[in-house]
mmCIF file of C-alpha atoms and ligand atoms in Angstrom:
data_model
loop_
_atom_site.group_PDB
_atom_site.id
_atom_site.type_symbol
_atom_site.label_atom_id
_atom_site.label_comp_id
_atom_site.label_asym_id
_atom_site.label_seq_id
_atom_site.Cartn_x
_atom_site.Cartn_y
_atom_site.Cartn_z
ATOM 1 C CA UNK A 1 5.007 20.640 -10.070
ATOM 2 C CA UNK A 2 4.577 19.867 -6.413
ATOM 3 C CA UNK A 3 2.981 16.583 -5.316
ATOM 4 C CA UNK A 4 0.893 15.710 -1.843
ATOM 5 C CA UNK A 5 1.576 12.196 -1.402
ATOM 6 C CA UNK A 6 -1.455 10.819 0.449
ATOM 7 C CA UNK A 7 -1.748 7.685 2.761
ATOM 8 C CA UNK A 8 -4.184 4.829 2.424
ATOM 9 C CA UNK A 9 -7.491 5.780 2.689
ATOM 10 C CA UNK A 10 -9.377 2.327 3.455
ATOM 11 C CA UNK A 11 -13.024 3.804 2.643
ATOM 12 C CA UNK A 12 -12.877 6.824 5.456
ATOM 13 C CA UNK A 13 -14.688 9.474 3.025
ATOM 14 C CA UNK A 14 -14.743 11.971 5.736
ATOM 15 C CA UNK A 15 -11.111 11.724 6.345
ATOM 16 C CA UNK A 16 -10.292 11.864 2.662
ATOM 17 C CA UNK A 17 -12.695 15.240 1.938
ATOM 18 C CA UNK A 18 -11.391 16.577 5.577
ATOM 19 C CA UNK A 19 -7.493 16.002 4.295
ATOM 20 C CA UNK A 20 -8.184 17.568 0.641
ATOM 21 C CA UNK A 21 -9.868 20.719 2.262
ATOM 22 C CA UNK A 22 -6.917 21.363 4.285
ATOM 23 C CA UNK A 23 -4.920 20.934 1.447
ATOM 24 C CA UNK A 24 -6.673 23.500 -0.436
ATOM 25 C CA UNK A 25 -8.403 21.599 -2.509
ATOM 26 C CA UNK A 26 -11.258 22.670 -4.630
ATOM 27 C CA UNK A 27 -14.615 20.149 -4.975
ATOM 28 C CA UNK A 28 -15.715 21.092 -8.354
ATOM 29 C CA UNK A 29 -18.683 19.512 -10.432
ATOM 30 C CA UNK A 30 -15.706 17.126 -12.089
ATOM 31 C CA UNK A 31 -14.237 16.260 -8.794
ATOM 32 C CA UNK A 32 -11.265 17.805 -6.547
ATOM 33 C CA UNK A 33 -9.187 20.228 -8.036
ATOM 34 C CA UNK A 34 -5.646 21.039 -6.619
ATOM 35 C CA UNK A 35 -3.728 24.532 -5.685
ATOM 36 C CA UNK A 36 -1.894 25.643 -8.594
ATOM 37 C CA UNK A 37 1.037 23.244 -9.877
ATOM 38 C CA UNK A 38 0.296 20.501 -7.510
ATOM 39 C CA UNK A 39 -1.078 17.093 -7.978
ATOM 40 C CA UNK A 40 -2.300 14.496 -5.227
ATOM 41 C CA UNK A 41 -0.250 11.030 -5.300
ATOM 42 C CA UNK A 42 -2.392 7.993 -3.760
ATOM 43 C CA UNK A 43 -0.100 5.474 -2.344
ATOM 44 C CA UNK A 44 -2.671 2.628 -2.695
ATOM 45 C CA UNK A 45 -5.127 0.757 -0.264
ATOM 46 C CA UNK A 46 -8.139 2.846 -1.098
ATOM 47 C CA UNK A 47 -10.335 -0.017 -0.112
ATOM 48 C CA UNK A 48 -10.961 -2.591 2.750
ATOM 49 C CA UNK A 49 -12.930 -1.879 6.381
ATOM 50 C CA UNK A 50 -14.033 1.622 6.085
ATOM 51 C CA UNK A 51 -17.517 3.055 5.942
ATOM 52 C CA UNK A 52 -17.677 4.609 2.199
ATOM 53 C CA UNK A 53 -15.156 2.388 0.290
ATOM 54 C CA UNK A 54 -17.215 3.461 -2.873
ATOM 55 C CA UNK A 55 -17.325 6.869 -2.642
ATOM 56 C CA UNK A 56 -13.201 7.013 -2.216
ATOM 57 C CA UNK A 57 -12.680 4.991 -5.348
ATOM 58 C CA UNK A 58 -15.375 6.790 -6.984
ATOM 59 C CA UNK A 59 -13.325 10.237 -5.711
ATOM 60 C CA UNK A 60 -10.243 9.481 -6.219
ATOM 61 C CA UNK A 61 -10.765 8.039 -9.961
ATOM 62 C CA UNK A 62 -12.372 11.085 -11.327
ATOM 63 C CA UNK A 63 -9.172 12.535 -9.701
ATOM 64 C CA UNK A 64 -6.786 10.536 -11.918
ATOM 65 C CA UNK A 65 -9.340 10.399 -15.104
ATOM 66 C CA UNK A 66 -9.024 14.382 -14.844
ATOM 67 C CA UNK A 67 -5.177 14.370 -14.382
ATOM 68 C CA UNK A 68 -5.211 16.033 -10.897
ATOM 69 C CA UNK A 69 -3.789 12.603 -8.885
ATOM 70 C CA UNK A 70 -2.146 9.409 -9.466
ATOM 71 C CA UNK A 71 -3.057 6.530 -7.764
ATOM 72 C CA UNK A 72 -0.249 3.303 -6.802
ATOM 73 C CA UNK A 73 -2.162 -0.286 -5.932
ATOM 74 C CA UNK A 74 -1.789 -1.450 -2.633
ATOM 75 C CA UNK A 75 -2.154 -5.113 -1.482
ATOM 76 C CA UNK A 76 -6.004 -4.557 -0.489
ATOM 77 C CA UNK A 77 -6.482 -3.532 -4.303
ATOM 78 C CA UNK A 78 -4.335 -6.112 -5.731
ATOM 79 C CA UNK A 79 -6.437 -8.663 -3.256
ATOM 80 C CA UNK A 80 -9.775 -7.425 -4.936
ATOM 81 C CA UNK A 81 -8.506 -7.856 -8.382
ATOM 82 C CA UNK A 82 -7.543 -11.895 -7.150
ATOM 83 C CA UNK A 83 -10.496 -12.365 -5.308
ATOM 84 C CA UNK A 84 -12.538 -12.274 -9.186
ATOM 85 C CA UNK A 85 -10.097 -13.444 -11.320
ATOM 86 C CA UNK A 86 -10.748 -17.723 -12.059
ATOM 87 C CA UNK A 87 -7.989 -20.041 -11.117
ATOM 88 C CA UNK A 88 -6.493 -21.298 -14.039
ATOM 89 C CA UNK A 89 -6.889 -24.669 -13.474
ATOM 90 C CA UNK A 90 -9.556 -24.705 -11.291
ATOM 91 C CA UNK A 91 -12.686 -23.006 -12.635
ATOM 92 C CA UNK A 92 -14.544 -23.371 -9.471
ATOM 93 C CA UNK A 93 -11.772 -21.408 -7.764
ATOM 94 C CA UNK A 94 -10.127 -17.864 -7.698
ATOM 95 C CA UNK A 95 -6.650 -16.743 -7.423
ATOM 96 C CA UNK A 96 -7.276 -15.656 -4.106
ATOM 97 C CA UNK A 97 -9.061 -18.582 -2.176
ATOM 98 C CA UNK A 98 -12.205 -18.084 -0.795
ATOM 99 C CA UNK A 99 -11.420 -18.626 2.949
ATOM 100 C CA UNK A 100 -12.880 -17.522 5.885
ATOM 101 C CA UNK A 101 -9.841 -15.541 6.490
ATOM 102 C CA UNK A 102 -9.501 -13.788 3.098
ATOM 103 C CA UNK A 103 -13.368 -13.382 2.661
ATOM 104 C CA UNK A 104 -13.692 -11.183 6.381
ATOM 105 C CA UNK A 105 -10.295 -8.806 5.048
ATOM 106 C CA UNK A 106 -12.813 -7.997 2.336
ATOM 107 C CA UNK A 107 -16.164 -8.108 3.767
ATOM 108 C CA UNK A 108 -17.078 -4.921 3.869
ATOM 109 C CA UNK A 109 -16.242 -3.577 0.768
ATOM 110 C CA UNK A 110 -18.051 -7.113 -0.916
ATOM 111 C CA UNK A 111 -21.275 -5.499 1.092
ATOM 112 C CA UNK A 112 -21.148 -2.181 -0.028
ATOM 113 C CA UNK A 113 -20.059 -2.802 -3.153
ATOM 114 C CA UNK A 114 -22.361 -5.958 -3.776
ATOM 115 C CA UNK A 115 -20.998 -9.252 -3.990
ATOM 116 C CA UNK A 116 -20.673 -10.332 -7.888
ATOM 117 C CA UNK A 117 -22.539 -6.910 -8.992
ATOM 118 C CA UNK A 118 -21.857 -5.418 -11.899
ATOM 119 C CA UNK A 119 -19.925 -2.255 -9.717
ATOM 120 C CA UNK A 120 -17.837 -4.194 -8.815
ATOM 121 C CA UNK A 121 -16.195 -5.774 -11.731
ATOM 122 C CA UNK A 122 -15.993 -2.397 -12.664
ATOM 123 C CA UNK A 123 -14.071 -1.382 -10.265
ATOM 124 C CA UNK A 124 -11.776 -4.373 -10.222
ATOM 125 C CA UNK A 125 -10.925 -3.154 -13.846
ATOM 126 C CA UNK A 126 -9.994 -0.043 -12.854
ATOM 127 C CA UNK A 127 -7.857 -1.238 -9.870
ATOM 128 C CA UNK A 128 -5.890 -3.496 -12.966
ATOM 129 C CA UNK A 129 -5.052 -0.537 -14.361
ATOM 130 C CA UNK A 130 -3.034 1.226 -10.779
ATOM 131 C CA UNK A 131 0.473 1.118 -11.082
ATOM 132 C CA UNK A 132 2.973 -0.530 -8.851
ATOM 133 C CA UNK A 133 5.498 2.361 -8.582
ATOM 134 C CA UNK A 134 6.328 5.666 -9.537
ATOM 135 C CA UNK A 135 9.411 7.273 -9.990
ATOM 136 C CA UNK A 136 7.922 11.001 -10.272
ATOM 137 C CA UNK A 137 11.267 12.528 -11.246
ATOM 138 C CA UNK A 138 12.627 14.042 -7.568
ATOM 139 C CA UNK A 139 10.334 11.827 -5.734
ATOM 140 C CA UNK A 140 9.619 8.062 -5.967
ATOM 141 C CA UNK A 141 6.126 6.461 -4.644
ATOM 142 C CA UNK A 142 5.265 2.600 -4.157
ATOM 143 C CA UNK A 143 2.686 1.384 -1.422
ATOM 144 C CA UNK A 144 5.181 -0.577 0.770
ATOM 145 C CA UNK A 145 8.639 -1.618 -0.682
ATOM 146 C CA UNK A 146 10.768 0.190 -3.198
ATOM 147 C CA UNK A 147 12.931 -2.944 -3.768
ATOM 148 C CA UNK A 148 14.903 -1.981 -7.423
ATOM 149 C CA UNK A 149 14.710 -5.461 -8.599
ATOM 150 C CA UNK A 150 11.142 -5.772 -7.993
ATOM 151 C CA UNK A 151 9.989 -2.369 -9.357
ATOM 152 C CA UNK A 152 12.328 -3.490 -12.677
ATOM 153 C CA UNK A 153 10.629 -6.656 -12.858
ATOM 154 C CA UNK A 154 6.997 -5.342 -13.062
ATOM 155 C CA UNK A 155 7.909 -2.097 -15.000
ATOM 156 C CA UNK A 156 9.239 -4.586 -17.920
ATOM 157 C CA UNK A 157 6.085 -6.640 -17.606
ATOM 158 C CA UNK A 158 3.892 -3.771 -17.118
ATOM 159 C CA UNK A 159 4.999 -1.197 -19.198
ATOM 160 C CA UNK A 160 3.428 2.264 -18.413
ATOM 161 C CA UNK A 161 -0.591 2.172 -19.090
ATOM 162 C CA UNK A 162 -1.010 -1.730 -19.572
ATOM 163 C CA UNK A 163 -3.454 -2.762 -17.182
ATOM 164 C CA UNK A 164 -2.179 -6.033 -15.242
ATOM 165 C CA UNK A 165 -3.599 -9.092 -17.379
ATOM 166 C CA UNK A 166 -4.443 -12.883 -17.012
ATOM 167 C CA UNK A 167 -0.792 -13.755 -17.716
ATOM 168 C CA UNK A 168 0.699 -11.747 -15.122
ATOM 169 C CA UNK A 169 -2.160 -12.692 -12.501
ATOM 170 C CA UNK A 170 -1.470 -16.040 -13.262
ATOM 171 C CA UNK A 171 2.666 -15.867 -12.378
ATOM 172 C CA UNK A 172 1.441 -13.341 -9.870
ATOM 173 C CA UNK A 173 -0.254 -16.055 -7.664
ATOM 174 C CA UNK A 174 1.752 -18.617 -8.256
ATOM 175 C CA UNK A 175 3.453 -18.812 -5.707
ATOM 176 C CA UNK A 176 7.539 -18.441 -5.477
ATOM 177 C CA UNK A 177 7.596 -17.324 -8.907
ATOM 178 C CA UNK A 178 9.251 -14.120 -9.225
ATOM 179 C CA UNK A 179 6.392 -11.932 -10.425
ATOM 180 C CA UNK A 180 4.891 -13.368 -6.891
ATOM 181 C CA UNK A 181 7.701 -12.524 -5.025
ATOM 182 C CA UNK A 182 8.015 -8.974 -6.754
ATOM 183 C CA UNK A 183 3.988 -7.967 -6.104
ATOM 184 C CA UNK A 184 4.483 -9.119 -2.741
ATOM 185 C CA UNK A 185 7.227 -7.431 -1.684
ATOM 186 C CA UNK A 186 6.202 -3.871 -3.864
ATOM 187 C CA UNK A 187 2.393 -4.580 -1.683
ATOM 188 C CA UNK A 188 3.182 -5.736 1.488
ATOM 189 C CA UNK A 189 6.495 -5.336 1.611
ATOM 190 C CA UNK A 190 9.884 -6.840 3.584
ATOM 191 C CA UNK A 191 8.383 -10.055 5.660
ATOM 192 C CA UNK A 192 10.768 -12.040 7.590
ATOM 193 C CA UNK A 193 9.742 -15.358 8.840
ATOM 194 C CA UNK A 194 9.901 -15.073 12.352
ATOM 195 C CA UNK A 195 12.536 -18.134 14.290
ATOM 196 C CA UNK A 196 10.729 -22.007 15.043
ATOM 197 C CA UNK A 197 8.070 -20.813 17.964
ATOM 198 C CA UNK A 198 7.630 -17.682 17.719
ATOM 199 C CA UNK A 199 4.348 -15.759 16.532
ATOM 200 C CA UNK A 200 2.348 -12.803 17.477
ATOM 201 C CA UNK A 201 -0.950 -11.422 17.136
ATOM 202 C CA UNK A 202 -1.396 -8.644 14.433
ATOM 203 C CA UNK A 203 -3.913 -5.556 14.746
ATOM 204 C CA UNK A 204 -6.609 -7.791 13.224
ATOM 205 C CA UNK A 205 -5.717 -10.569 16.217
ATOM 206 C CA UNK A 206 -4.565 -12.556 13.624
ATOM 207 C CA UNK A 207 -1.571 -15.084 14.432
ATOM 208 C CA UNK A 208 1.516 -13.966 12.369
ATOM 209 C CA UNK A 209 4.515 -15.920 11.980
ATOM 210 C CA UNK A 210 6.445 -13.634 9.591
ATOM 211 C CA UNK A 211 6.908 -10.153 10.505
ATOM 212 C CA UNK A 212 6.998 -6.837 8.611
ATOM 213 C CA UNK A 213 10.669 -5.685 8.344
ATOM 214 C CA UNK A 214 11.897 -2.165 8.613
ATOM 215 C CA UNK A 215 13.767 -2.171 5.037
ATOM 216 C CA UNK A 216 14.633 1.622 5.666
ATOM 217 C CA UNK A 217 16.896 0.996 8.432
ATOM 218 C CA UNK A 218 20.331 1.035 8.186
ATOM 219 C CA UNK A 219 22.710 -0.700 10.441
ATOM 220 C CA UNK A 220 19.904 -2.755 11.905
ATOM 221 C CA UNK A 221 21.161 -6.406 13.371
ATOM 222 C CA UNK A 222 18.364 -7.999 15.033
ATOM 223 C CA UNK A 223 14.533 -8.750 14.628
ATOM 224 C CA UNK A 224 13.511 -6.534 17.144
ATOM 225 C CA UNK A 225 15.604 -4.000 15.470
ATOM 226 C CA UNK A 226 13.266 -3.856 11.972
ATOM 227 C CA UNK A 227 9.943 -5.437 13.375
ATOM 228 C CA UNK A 228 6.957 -2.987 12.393
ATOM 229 C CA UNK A 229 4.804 -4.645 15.360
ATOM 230 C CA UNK A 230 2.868 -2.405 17.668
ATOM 231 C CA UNK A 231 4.975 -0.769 21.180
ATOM 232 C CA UNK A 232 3.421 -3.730 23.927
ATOM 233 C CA UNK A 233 4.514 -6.680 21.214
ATOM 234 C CA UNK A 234 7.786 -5.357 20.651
ATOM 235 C CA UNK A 235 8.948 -7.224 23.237
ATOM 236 C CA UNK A 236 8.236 -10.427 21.530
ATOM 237 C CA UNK A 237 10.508 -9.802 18.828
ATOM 238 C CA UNK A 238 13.619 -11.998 19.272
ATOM 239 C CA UNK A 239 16.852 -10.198 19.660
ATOM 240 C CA UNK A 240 18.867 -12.564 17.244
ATOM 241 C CA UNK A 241 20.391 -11.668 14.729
ATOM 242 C CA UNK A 242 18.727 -11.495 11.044
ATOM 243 C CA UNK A 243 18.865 -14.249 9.017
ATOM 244 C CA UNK A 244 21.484 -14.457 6.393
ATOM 245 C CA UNK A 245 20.473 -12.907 2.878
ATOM 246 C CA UNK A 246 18.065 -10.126 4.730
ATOM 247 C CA UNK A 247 17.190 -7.792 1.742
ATOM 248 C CA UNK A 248 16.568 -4.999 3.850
ATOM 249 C CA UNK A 249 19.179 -2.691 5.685
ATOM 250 C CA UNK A 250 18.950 0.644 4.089
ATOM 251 C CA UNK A 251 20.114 3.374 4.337
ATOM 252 C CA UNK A 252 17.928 4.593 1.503
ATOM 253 C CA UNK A 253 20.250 6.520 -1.093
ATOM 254 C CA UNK A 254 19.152 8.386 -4.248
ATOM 255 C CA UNK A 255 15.134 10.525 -4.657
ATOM 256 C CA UNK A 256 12.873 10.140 -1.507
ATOM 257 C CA UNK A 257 10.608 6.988 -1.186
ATOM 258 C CA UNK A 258 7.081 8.157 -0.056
ATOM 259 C CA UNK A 259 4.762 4.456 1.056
ATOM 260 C CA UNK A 260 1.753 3.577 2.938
ATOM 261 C CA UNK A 261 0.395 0.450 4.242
ATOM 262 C CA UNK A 262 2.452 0.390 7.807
ATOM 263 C CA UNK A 263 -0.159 1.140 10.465
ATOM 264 C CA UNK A 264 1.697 3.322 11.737
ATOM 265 C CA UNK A 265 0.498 4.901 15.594
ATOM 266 C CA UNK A 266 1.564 8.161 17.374
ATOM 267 C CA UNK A 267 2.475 11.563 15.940
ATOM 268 C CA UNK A 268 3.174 11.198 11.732
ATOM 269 C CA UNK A 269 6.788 11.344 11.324
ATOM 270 C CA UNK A 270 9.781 10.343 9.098
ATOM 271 C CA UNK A 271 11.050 6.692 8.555
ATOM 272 C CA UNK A 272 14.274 8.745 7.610
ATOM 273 C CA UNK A 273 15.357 11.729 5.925
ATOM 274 C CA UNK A 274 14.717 9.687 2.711
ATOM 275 C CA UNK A 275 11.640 7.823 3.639
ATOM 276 C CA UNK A 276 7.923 8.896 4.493
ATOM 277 C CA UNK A 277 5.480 6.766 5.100
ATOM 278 C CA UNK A 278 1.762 7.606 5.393
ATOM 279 C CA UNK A 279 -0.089 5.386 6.913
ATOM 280 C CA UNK A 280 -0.773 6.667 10.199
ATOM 281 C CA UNK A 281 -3.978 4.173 10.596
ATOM 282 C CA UNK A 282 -6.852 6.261 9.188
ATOM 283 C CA UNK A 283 -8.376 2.592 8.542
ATOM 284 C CA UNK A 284 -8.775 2.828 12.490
ATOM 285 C CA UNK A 285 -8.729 5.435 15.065
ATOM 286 C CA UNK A 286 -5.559 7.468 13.384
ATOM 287 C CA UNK A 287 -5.481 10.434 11.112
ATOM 288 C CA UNK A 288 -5.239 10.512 7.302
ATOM 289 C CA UNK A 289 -1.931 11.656 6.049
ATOM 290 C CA UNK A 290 -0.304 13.582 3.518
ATOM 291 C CA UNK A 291 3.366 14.862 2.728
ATOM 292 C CA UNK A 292 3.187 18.153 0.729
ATOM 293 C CA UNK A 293 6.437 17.878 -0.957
ATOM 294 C CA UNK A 294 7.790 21.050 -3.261
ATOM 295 C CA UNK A 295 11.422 18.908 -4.871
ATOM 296 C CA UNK A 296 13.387 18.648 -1.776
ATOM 297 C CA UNK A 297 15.198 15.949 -1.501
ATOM 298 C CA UNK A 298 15.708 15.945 2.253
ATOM 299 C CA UNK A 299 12.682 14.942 3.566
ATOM 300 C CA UNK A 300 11.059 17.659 6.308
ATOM 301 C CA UNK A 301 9.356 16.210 9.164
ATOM 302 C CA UNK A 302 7.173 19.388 8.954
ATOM 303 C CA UNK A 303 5.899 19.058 5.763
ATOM 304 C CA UNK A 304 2.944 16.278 7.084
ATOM 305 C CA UNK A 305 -0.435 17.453 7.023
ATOM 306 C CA UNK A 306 -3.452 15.093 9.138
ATOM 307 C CA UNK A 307 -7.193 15.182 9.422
ATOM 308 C CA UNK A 308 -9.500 13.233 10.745
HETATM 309 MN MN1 MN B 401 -1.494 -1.973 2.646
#
């Protein structure tokens, strides 16, 4: 069985239909249909900014439903499935607050979807039911970190087909526990807090003061060295050394890692000969990407396929 690993979609239909075609891909009454032997894997954030946010859930569930694809949650799912779900001791409030911030990340798929509709509790239940990682065999798939620990942690507590629950919300958001700590490092991966004064502006000119770390890299010593921060703010990454207990520092041994969520700009190419991501900012201006991988286990720059 082959598998095309495909980057986060963030509601760009086109993009998603354009990327299957090329893949030779099959729209049947039932949905897409691979080549022979293959399978599409979804590394998560199908949702969030883009134009037809229903339509790719809608596409990419009858997809999974029919066994052709799986699908991994990324943070923008997990975020939806918060955004519903009651604070426990709060019943005015969610597990994801309301705030001006966290209500404009998901504005657009709260319009199309409509806000409290019945769609979209539906859809929230599906998203519960994504899993965090997969270890395919030859290949391993998660939507930003593969940190062992963490992918342990949530396979014991989510056991293979057991949608994610109140309980596990509940640690989930609460914050420093270690189910937190383990969906927010699987989602959003390696953040380092970034030294007293220093900040920059993300691509949604937000103000960050923790940065996204490179947790591929191997031999890397300072910030600057594993900031994911785009080319003109790279610059305002100090050149200090990491802080002491950094969990990242690869190199990346054992099956390939295949992730998303990294907005990555430029020409799609490898992390390392062990790690692919696929994010290449389809949300945006960028292509939507896909690795068509056939067991090897040294990854082959060649092997990415973009439309859009
Ligand atoms: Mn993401």
């Amino acid at each position: 069985m082959g598998f095309d690993f495909i980057g986060d979609i963030h509601g760009q239909a086109g993009k998603l239909e354009a990327l299957l075609r090329k893949l030779g891909y099959v729209e049947k009454a039932g949905g897409w249909v691979p080549p022979y032997l293959r399978k599409a894997i979804f590394v998560g954030d199908l949702i969030d900014r883009g134009p037809e946010q229903v339509k790719v859930v809608k596409t990419v569930r009858a997809m999974v439903e029919n066994g052709r694809a799986l699908a991994l949650m990324g943070n923008h799912e997990f975020n939806a499935i918060g955004f519903v779900t009651q604070h426990p001791q709060d019943p005015t409030a969610f597990l994801r607050r309301h705030s001006p911030k966290n209500i404009s990340l998901h504005a657009e798929f709260l319009r199309q979807v409509g806000c409290g509709s019945a769609l979209q509790l539906e859809l929230v239940e599906w998203f519960k039911t994504l899993p965090l990682a997969l270890d395919l065999g030859g290949a391993r798939a998660v939507h930003a970190w593969w940190h062992q620990p963490y992918v342990d942690l949530v396979t014991r507590q989510l056991p293979s087909g057991k949608p994610m629950d109140e309980d596990f919300l509940h640690a989930a958001y609460n914050r420093g526990s270690p189910e937190c700590l383990a969906m927010e490092g699987l989602t959003k991966g390696l953040e380092i807090r970034l030294p007293p004064g220093r900040s920059f502006v993300d691509h949604g000119g937000i103000e960050r003061y923790d940065v996204r770390a490179k947790w591929w890299e191997g031999g890397a010593r300072s910030y600057r060295d594993v900031a994911i921060v785009g080319a003109h703010q790279l610059d305002r990454m100090p050149e200090c050394e990491l802080p002491p207990g950094y969990l990242g520092g690869g190199p990346i041994n054992g099956t390939p890692v295949f992730i998303g969520h990294y907005w990555m700009e430029g020409t799609p190419h490898l992390q390392t000969s062990k790690v692919a991501c696929l994010d290449w900012s389809a949300a945006k201006a960028g292509p939507l990407v896909a690795y068509r991988w056939d067991g090897e286990q040294e990854l082959d720059g060649a092997r990415f396929v973009a439309a859009g």
